[in-house]
Every structure is written in C-alpha cells, then in structure tokens.
Coordinates of N, CA and C in Angstrom, one line a residue:
M1 N 107.9 95.7 74.5 CA 106.9 96.4 75.1 C 107.4 97.2 76.3
K2 N 107.1 98.5 76.3 CA 107.5 99.4 77.4 C 106.7 99.1 78.7
E3 N 107.4 99.2 79.8 CA 106.8 98.8 81.1 C 106.6 100.1 82.0
T4 N 105.8 99.9 83.0 CA 105.5 100.9 84.0 C 106.2 100.6 85.3
F5 N 107.1 101.4 85.7 CA 107.9 101.2 86.9 C 107.5 102.1 88.0
L6 N 107.5 101.6 89.2 CA 107.4 102.4 90.5 C 108.8 102.1 91.2
I7 N 109.5 103.2 91.4 CA 110.8 103.1 92.1 C 110.7 103.8 93.4
T8 N 111.0 103.1 94.5 CA 110.9 103.7 95.8 C 112.2 104.0 96.4
T9 N 112.3 105.1 97.1 CA 113.6 105.5 97.8 C 113.2 106.4 98.9
G10 N 114.2 106.8 99.7 CA 114.0 107.6 100.9 C 113.7 109.0 100.6
A11 N 114.5 109.6 99.7 CA 114.3 111.1 99.4 C 114.7 111.3 97.9
Y12 N 114.1 112.3 97.3 CA 114.5 112.7 96.0 C 116.0 113.2 96.0
F13 N 116.8 112.7 95.2 CA 118.3 112.9 95.3 C 118.6 114.4 95.3
H14 N 117.9 115.2 94.5 CA 118.3 116.7 94.5 C 117.8 117.4 95.8
D15 N 116.9 116.8 96.6 CA 116.5 117.4 97.8 C 117.5 117.0 98.9
L16 N 118.0 115.8 98.9 CA 118.9 115.3 100.0 C 119.8 114.3 99.4
P17 N 121.0 114.7 98.9 CA 121.8 113.8 98.2 C 122.3 112.6 99.1
G18 N 122.2 111.4 98.5 CA 122.7 110.2 99.2 C 122.9 109.1 98.2
G19 N 123.6 108.0 98.6 CA 123.9 107.0 97.7 C 122.8 106.2 97.1
A20 N 121.9 105.6 98.0 CA 120.7 104.9 97.5 C 119.8 105.8 96.7
D21 N 119.6 107.0 97.2 CA 118.7 107.9 96.5 C 119.3 108.3 95.1
R22 N 120.6 108.4 95.0 CA 121.2 108.7 93.7 C 121.0 107.5 92.7
L23 N 121.2 106.3 93.2 CA 121.0 105.1 92.3 C 119.6 105.0 91.9
A24 N 118.6 105.3 92.8 CA 117.2 105.2 92.4 C 116.9 106.3 91.3
Y25 N 117.4 107.5 91.6 CA 117.2 108.6 90.6 C 117.8 108.3 89.2
D26 N 119.1 107.8 89.2 CA 119.7 107.4 88.0 C 118.9 106.3 87.2
L27 N 118.5 105.4 88.0 CA 117.7 104.3 87.4 C 116.4 104.9 86.8
A28 N 115.7 105.7 87.5 CA 114.5 106.4 87.0 C 114.7 107.1 85.7
I29 N 115.8 107.9 85.7 CA 116.1 108.7 84.5 C 116.5 107.8 83.3
G30 N 117.3 106.8 83.6 CA 117.7 105.8 82.5 C 116.5 105.1 81.9
L31 N 115.6 104.6 82.8 CA 114.4 103.9 82.3 C 113.5 104.8 81.4
T32 N 113.4 106.0 81.9 CA 112.6 107.0 81.2 C 113.2 107.3 79.8
E33 N 114.5 107.4 79.8 CA 115.2 107.7 78.5 C 115.0 106.5 77.5
R34 N 114.7 105.3 78.0 CA 114.5 104.1 77.2 C 113.0 104.0 76.8
G35 N 112.2 105.0 77.2 CA 110.8 105.0 76.8 C 109.8 104.4 77.8
H36 N 110.3 104.0 79.0 CA 109.4 103.4 80.0 C 108.7 104.5 80.8
K37 N 107.6 104.2 81.4 CA 106.8 105.1 82.3 C 107.3 104.9 83.7
V38 N 107.9 105.9 84.3 CA 108.5 105.7 85.6 C 108.0 106.7 86.6
T39 N 107.6 106.2 87.8 CA 107.2 107.0 88.9 C 108.3 106.8 90.0
L40 N 108.8 107.9 90.6 CA 109.7 107.8 91.7 C 109.0 108.2 93.0
L41 N 108.9 107.4 94.0 CA 108.2 107.7 95.2 C 109.2 107.9 96.3
C42 N 109.0 109.0 97.1 CA 109.9 109.2 98.2 C 109.3 110.1 99.2
Q43 N 109.9 110.3 100.4 CA 109.4 111.2 101.4 C 109.8 112.6 101.0
N44 N 108.9 113.5 101.3 CA 109.1 114.9 101.1 C 110.0 115.4 102.3
V45 N 111.3 115.6 102.1 CA 112.2 116.0 103.1 C 112.5 117.5 103.1
V46 N 111.9 118.3 102.2 CA 112.2 119.7 102.1 C 111.0 120.6 102.3
G47 N 109.8 120.1 102.1 CA 108.6 120.9 102.2 C 107.6 120.3 103.1
K48 N 106.5 120.9 103.1 CA 105.3 120.4 103.9 C 104.3 119.8 102.9
G49 N 103.7 118.8 103.3 CA 102.6 118.2 102.5 C 103.1 117.3 101.4
S50 N 102.2 116.7 100.7 CA 102.6 115.8 99.6 C 102.7 116.6 98.4
D51 N 103.4 116.1 97.4 CA 103.8 116.8 96.2 C 103.8 115.8 95.0
Y52 N 103.3 116.2 93.9 CA 103.4 115.4 92.7 C 103.8 116.4 91.6
R53 N 104.8 116.0 90.8 CA 105.2 116.8 89.6 C 106.0 115.8 88.7
I54 N 106.2 116.3 87.5 CA 107.0 115.6 86.5 C 108.3 116.3 86.4
I55 N 109.4 115.6 86.6 CA 110.8 116.2 86.5 C 111.6 115.3 85.6
E56 N 112.1 115.8 84.5 CA 112.9 115.1 83.6 C 112.2 113.9 83.0
G57 N 110.9 114.0 82.9 CA 110.1 112.9 82.3 C 109.7 111.8 83.4
V58 N 110.1 112.0 84.6 CA 109.8 111.0 85.7 C 108.7 111.6 86.5
D59 N 107.7 110.8 86.8 CA 106.6 111.3 87.7 C 107.2 111.2 89.1
L60 N 107.3 112.3 89.8 CA 107.8 112.3 91.2 C 106.7 112.5 92.2
I61 N 106.6 111.5 93.1 CA 105.6 111.6 94.2 C 106.4 111.8 95.5
R62 N 106.2 112.9 96.1 CA 106.8 113.1 97.5 C 105.6 113.1 98.4
Y63 N 105.7 112.2 99.4 CA 104.6 112.2 100.5 C 105.2 112.8 101.7
A64 N 104.3 113.3 102.6 CA 104.7 113.9 103.8 C 104.4 113.1 105.0
V65 N 105.2 113.1 106.0 CA 105.0 112.4 107.3 C 105.1 113.5 108.4
N66 N 104.1 113.4 109.3 CA 104.1 114.3 110.4 C 105.2 113.9 111.4
R67 N 106.2 114.8 111.7 CA 107.3 114.5 112.5 C 107.3 115.2 113.8
K68 N 106.1 115.3 114.5 CA 106.1 115.9 115.8 C 106.7 115.0 116.8
G69 N 107.4 115.6 117.8 CA 108.0 114.8 118.8 C 109.3 114.3 118.4
V70 N 110.2 114.0 119.4 CA 111.5 113.5 119.1 C 111.4 112.0 118.7
M71 N 110.5 111.3 119.2 CA 110.5 109.8 118.9 C 109.1 109.4 118.8
R72 N 108.6 109.2 117.6 CA 107.2 108.8 117.3 C 107.2 107.3 117.0
L73 N 106.6 106.5 117.9 CA 106.6 105.1 117.6 C 105.7 104.8 116.4
A74 N 104.7 105.7 116.1 CA 103.8 105.4 115.0 C 104.3 105.9 113.7
T75 N 105.6 106.4 113.6 CA 106.1 106.9 112.3 C 106.0 105.9 111.2
N76 N 106.4 104.7 111.4 CA 106.3 103.7 110.3 C 104.8 103.6 109.8
L77 N 103.9 103.5 110.7 CA 102.5 103.5 110.3 C 102.1 104.7 109.5
E78 N 102.6 105.8 109.9 CA 102.3 107.1 109.2 C 102.9 107.0 107.8
H79 N 104.1 106.5 107.6 CA 104.7 106.3 106.3 C 103.8 105.4 105.4
F80 N 103.3 104.3 106.0 CA 102.5 103.4 105.3 C 101.2 104.0 104.8
K81 N 100.6 104.8 105.7 CA 99.3 105.5 105.4 C 99.5 106.5 104.3
Q82 N 100.6 107.3 104.4 CA 100.8 108.4 103.4 C 101.2 107.8 102.1
I83 N 102.0 106.7 102.1 CA 102.4 106.1 100.8 C 101.2 105.5 100.1
E84 N 100.3 104.8 100.9 CA 99.1 104.2 100.3 C 98.2 105.3 99.7
D85 N 98.0 106.4 100.5 CA 97.2 107.5 100.0 C 97.8 108.1 98.7
S86 N 99.1 108.3 98.7 CA 99.7 108.9 97.5 C 99.6 108.0 96.3
L87 N 99.9 106.7 96.5 CA 99.8 105.8 95.4 C 98.4 105.7 94.8
R88 N 97.4 105.7 95.7 CA 96.0 105.6 95.3 C 95.6 106.8 94.4
R89 N 96.2 108.0 94.8 CA 95.8 109.2 94.0 C 96.5 109.2 92.7
H90 N 97.7 108.7 92.6 CA 98.5 108.9 91.4 C 98.8 107.7 90.5
I91 N 98.6 106.5 91.0 CA 99.0 105.3 90.2 C 97.8 104.3 90.2
T92 N 97.5 103.8 89.0 CA 96.4 102.8 88.9 C 97.0 101.4 88.6
A93 N 98.1 101.4 88.0 CA 98.7 100.1 87.6 C 100.2 100.2 87.5
V94 N 100.9 99.1 87.7 CA 102.4 99.1 87.6 C 102.8 97.7 87.2
D95 N 103.9 97.7 86.4 CA 104.4 96.4 86.0 C 105.5 95.9 86.9
I96 N 106.3 96.9 87.4 CA 107.5 96.5 88.2 C 107.6 97.5 89.4
V97 N 107.7 97.0 90.6 CA 108.0 97.8 91.8 C 109.5 97.5 92.1
H98 N 110.3 98.6 92.1 CA 111.7 98.4 92.4 C 112.1 99.3 93.6
G99 N 112.4 98.6 94.7 CA 112.7 99.3 96.0 C 114.1 99.5 96.3
H100 N 114.4 100.6 97.0 CA 115.8 100.9 97.4 C 115.9 101.1 98.9
V101 N 114.8 101.3 99.6 CA 114.8 101.4 101.1 C 113.6 100.7 101.6
P102 N 113.7 100.1 102.8 CA 112.7 99.1 103.3 C 111.3 99.7 103.5
I103 N 111.1 100.8 104.2 CA 109.8 101.2 104.5 C 109.0 101.6 103.3
Q104 N 109.5 102.4 102.5 CA 108.8 102.9 101.3 C 108.5 101.7 100.3
Y105 N 109.5 100.8 100.2 CA 109.3 99.6 99.4 C 108.2 98.7 99.9
L106 N 108.2 98.3 101.2 CA 107.2 97.4 101.7 C 105.8 98.1 101.6
A107 N 105.7 99.3 102.0 CA 104.4 100.0 101.8 C 103.9 100.0 100.4
S108 N 104.8 100.1 99.4 CA 104.4 100.2 98.0 C 104.0 98.8 97.6
I109 N 104.7 97.7 97.9 CA 104.3 96.4 97.5 C 103.0 96.0 98.1
K110 N 102.8 96.4 99.3 CA 101.5 96.1 100.0 C 100.4 96.8 99.3
S111 N 100.6 98.0 98.8 CA 99.6 98.7 98.1 C 99.2 98.1 96.7
F112 N 100.2 97.3 96.1 CA 99.9 96.7 94.8 C 99.9 95.2 94.9
E113 N 99.5 94.7 96.1 CA 99.5 93.2 96.3 C 98.6 92.5 95.3
K114 N 97.5 93.1 95.0 CA 96.5 92.4 94.1 C 96.8 92.6 92.6
L115 N 97.8 93.4 92.3 CA 98.3 93.5 90.9 C 99.4 92.6 90.6
P116 N 99.5 92.1 89.4 CA 100.6 91.2 89.0 C 101.9 91.8 88.8
A117 N 102.3 92.7 89.7 CA 103.6 93.5 89.5 C 104.8 92.6 89.8
K118 N 105.9 92.7 89.1 CA 107.1 92.1 89.5 C 107.8 92.9 90.6
I119 N 108.3 92.2 91.6 CA 108.8 92.9 92.8 C 110.3 92.7 92.9
V120 N 111.0 93.8 92.9 CA 112.5 93.8 92.8 C 113.0 94.7 93.9
Y121 N 114.0 94.2 94.7 CA 114.6 95.0 95.8 C 116.1 95.1 95.6
S122 N 116.6 96.3 95.6 CA 118.1 96.6 95.6 C 118.6 96.8 97.0
V123 N 119.4 96.0 97.4 CA 120.0 96.1 98.8 C 121.4 96.8 98.6
H124 N 121.5 98.0 99.1 CA 122.8 98.7 99.1 C 123.7 98.2 100.3
S125 N 123.0 98.0 101.4 CA 123.6 97.4 102.6 C 122.4 97.1 103.5
P126 N 122.6 96.0 104.3 CA 121.4 95.7 105.2 C 121.0 96.9 106.1
A127 N 119.8 97.2 106.1 CA 119.3 98.4 106.8 C 119.6 98.2 108.3
I128 N 119.4 97.0 108.8 CA 119.7 96.9 110.3 C 121.1 97.1 110.7
M129 N 122.0 96.8 109.7 CA 123.4 97.1 110.0 C 123.7 98.6 110.0
E130 N 123.1 99.3 109.0 CA 123.3 100.7 108.9 C 122.7 101.4 110.2
M131 N 121.5 101.1 110.5 CA 120.8 101.8 111.6 C 121.5 101.4 113.0
E132 N 122.0 100.3 113.1 CA 122.8 99.9 114.3 C 123.9 100.9 114.5
I133 N 124.6 101.3 113.5 CA 125.7 102.2 113.5 C 125.2 103.6 113.8
V134 N 124.1 104.0 113.1 CA 123.6 105.4 113.3 C 123.1 105.5 114.7
W135 N 122.2 104.6 115.2 CA 121.6 104.7 116.5 C 122.7 104.6 117.6
R136 N 123.7 103.8 117.4 CA 124.7 103.6 118.4 C 125.4 104.9 118.7
N137 N 125.5 105.8 117.7 CA 126.2 107.0 117.9 C 125.3 108.2 118.2
Q138 N 124.1 107.9 118.7 CA 123.2 109.0 119.1 C 122.9 109.1 120.6
G139 N 123.8 108.5 121.3 CA 123.7 108.6 122.8 C 122.5 107.9 123.3
L140 N 121.9 108.5 124.4 CA 120.8 107.9 125.1 C 119.6 107.7 124.2
L141 N 119.3 108.7 123.4 CA 118.1 108.6 122.5 C 118.4 107.5 121.5
G142 N 119.6 107.4 121.0 CA 119.9 106.4 120.0 C 119.8 105.0 120.6
N143 N 120.2 104.9 121.9 CA 120.1 103.6 122.5 C 118.6 103.2 122.7
A144 N 117.7 104.1 123.0 CA 116.3 103.9 123.0 C 115.8 103.4 121.7
K145 N 116.2 104.1 120.6 CA 115.8 103.8 119.3 C 116.3 102.3 118.9
R146 N 117.5 102.0 119.3 CA 118.0 100.7 119.0 C 117.2 99.6 119.7
F147 N 116.9 99.9 121.0 CA 116.1 98.9 121.8 C 114.8 98.7 121.2
L148 N 114.1 99.8 120.8 CA 112.7 99.7 120.3 C 112.6 99.4 118.8
G149 N 113.6 99.9 118.1 CA 113.5 99.8 116.6 C 114.1 98.7 115.9
M150 N 115.1 98.1 116.5 CA 115.9 97.1 115.8 C 115.1 95.9 115.4
Q151 N 114.3 95.4 116.2 CA 113.5 94.2 115.9 C 112.4 94.6 114.9
I152 N 111.8 95.8 115.0 CA 110.8 96.2 114.0 C 111.5 96.3 112.6
L153 N 112.6 97.0 112.6 CA 113.4 97.1 111.3 C 113.8 95.8 110.7
R154 N 114.2 94.9 111.6 CA 114.6 93.5 111.1 C 113.4 92.8 110.5
R155 N 112.2 92.9 111.1 CA 111.0 92.3 110.5 C 110.6 93.0 109.2
I156 N 110.7 94.3 109.1 CA 110.4 95.0 107.8 C 111.4 94.6 106.7
E157 N 112.7 94.6 107.1 CA 113.6 94.2 106.0 C 113.5 92.8 105.6
R158 N 113.2 91.9 106.5 CA 113.0 90.4 106.2 C 111.8 90.3 105.3
E159 N 110.7 91.0 105.6 CA 109.5 91.0 104.7 C 109.8 91.5 103.3
C160 N 110.5 92.6 103.2 CA 110.9 93.1 101.9 C 111.7 92.0 101.1
L161 N 112.6 91.4 101.7 CA 113.4 90.4 101.0 C 112.6 89.2 100.7
R162 N 111.7 88.7 101.6 CA 110.9 87.5 101.4 C 110.0 87.7 100.2
R163 N 109.3 88.9 100.1 CA 108.3 89.2 99.1 C 109.0 89.4 97.7
S164 N 110.2 89.8 97.7 CA 110.9 90.1 96.4 C 111.1 88.9 95.5
V165 N 110.8 89.1 94.2 CA 111.1 88.0 93.2 C 112.6 88.0 92.9
D166 N 113.2 89.2 92.8 CA 114.6 89.4 92.5 C 115.2 90.3 93.5
I167 N 116.4 90.1 94.0 CA 117.1 90.9 94.9 C 118.5 91.2 94.2
T168 N 118.8 92.5 94.1 CA 120.1 92.9 93.6 C 121.0 93.4 94.8
C169 N 122.2 93.0 94.8 CA 123.2 93.5 95.8 C 124.3 94.1 95.1
E170 N 124.8 95.2 95.6 CA 125.9 95.9 94.9 C 127.3 95.3 95.2
S171 N 127.4 94.3 96.1 CA 128.7 93.8 96.5 C 128.5 92.4 97.1
R172 N 129.6 91.6 97.1 CA 129.6 90.3 97.7 C 129.5 90.5 99.2
F173 N 130.0 91.6 99.7 CA 129.9 91.9 101.2 C 128.5 91.9 101.6
T174 N 127.7 92.7 100.8 CA 126.3 92.9 101.1 C 125.5 91.5 101.0
K175 N 125.8 90.8 99.9 CA 125.1 89.5 99.7 C 125.4 88.6 100.8
G176 N 126.7 88.6 101.3 CA 127.1 87.7 102.4 C 126.3 88.0 103.7
H177 N 126.2 89.3 103.9 CA 125.5 89.7 105.2 C 124.0 89.4 105.1
I178 N 123.4 89.6 103.9 CA 122.0 89.2 103.7 C 121.8 87.7 104.0
G179 N 122.7 86.9 103.5 CA 122.7 85.4 103.7 C 122.8 85.1 105.2
R180 N 123.8 85.8 105.9 CA 124.0 85.6 107.3 C 122.8 86.0 108.1
L181 N 122.2 87.1 107.8 CA 121.1 87.7 108.6 C 119.7 87.1 108.3
Y182 N 119.5 86.7 107.0 CA 118.2 86.3 106.6 C 118.1 84.9 105.9
G183 N 119.3 84.3 105.7 CA 119.3 83.0 105.1 C 119.8 83.0 103.7
E184 N 120.5 81.9 103.3 CA 121.0 81.8 102.0 C 120.0 81.8 100.9
E185 N 118.8 81.2 101.2 CA 117.8 81.1 100.2 C 117.3 82.5 99.7
I186 N 117.2 83.4 100.7 CA 116.9 84.8 100.3 C 118.1 85.5 99.6
A187 N 119.3 85.3 100.1 CA 120.5 85.9 99.4 C 120.6 85.4 98.0
E188 N 120.2 84.3 97.7 CA 120.3 83.8 96.3 C 119.3 84.2 95.3
K189 N 118.3 85.0 95.8 CA 117.3 85.5 94.9 C 118.0 86.4 93.9

C-alpha cells in the first residue's frame, strides 16, 4: 500500500541549498518515484507570502513568516501559526510525518496530533549544538540570541525527540550527543 508522507525541512533545497534540506528533498523525490504521495513543507525564503505548487511530483508548501525587526521573540509562534494554516489549507490526512528541522517538525506533528500518523525525526546534528556555534559567532546580538534562545530551542528539540516513534541519526557522533543531551532512552529510538 502506498503511503502519504509529510516531510518538513527549513527551506526548499533549490531556493537555499543546505545539507538537511538536500536530504529532505532527495527523500521526497525518491518516495514520489516509488509511487507515494509526498508533501514537502518549508519556509518561503525567496519570496513573499505562502506558496503551493507541485514540483517533480512533490507537493511543495512554502509558508511565509513576517521577519520585521532584528530579533523577534515571537518568531517561533509565527512559524507555528503559518505552518498550521498552510497544513489546514493543503493536507487533510497523512500517514507519516518525517521531520528534518525542529520548528517545522514540531509544528507539523502538533497539527496532526489527532491523526494516527507515524512520527519520524532525522537528526543531522543536535540543533542546540549548531545554534550555539552560529550564535557565538554573531557578536553582541548573537550572545543575546544565545541567552534567550538556547533554552527555548532545547525544549523544542527535546519535544521533537520525545514525540518521535523513530529517530534516525546519520552518525554515531550525532547519536552519542543526542544520548548525552537528552538521555539514552531517546537516543535508542
């Protein structure tokens, strides 16, 4: 039986090339080629407003987030609202939600809480470790982001991992850090 997938990532790979986005894109194309129905959900990083189209057989949903101001504390809430609105408009059912980045993944699984979807998360590296490096190198603004954002991001990432039925890690290094940061029980999913 063919299944319906929702794959979440940060950006559409052809809009903003990156490792996790490439893996999500390749997975979407591969599943589509095998006859599955696939929707790829990501933030619209190149245009304004939300966007829905079919590209290479994959339903692509790009949602928009208002990015006024240098540091918006409500940005995560805006992601959640825009994702929920986009999913409500374009998807009625899904068999598997497969996430590649924390915010889009958590918002998506919360949107489908009442559906019996299988929840899978691919961890390319722990988000809090990545953002620690990014924010550390952004000077005073980065330090403010680290101070305010690290605990929020840790809670979001922990919730993604906790809710997932299966977790895939691309390396022993990543799996080890997931165990150290969030517990071996989570790392063994």
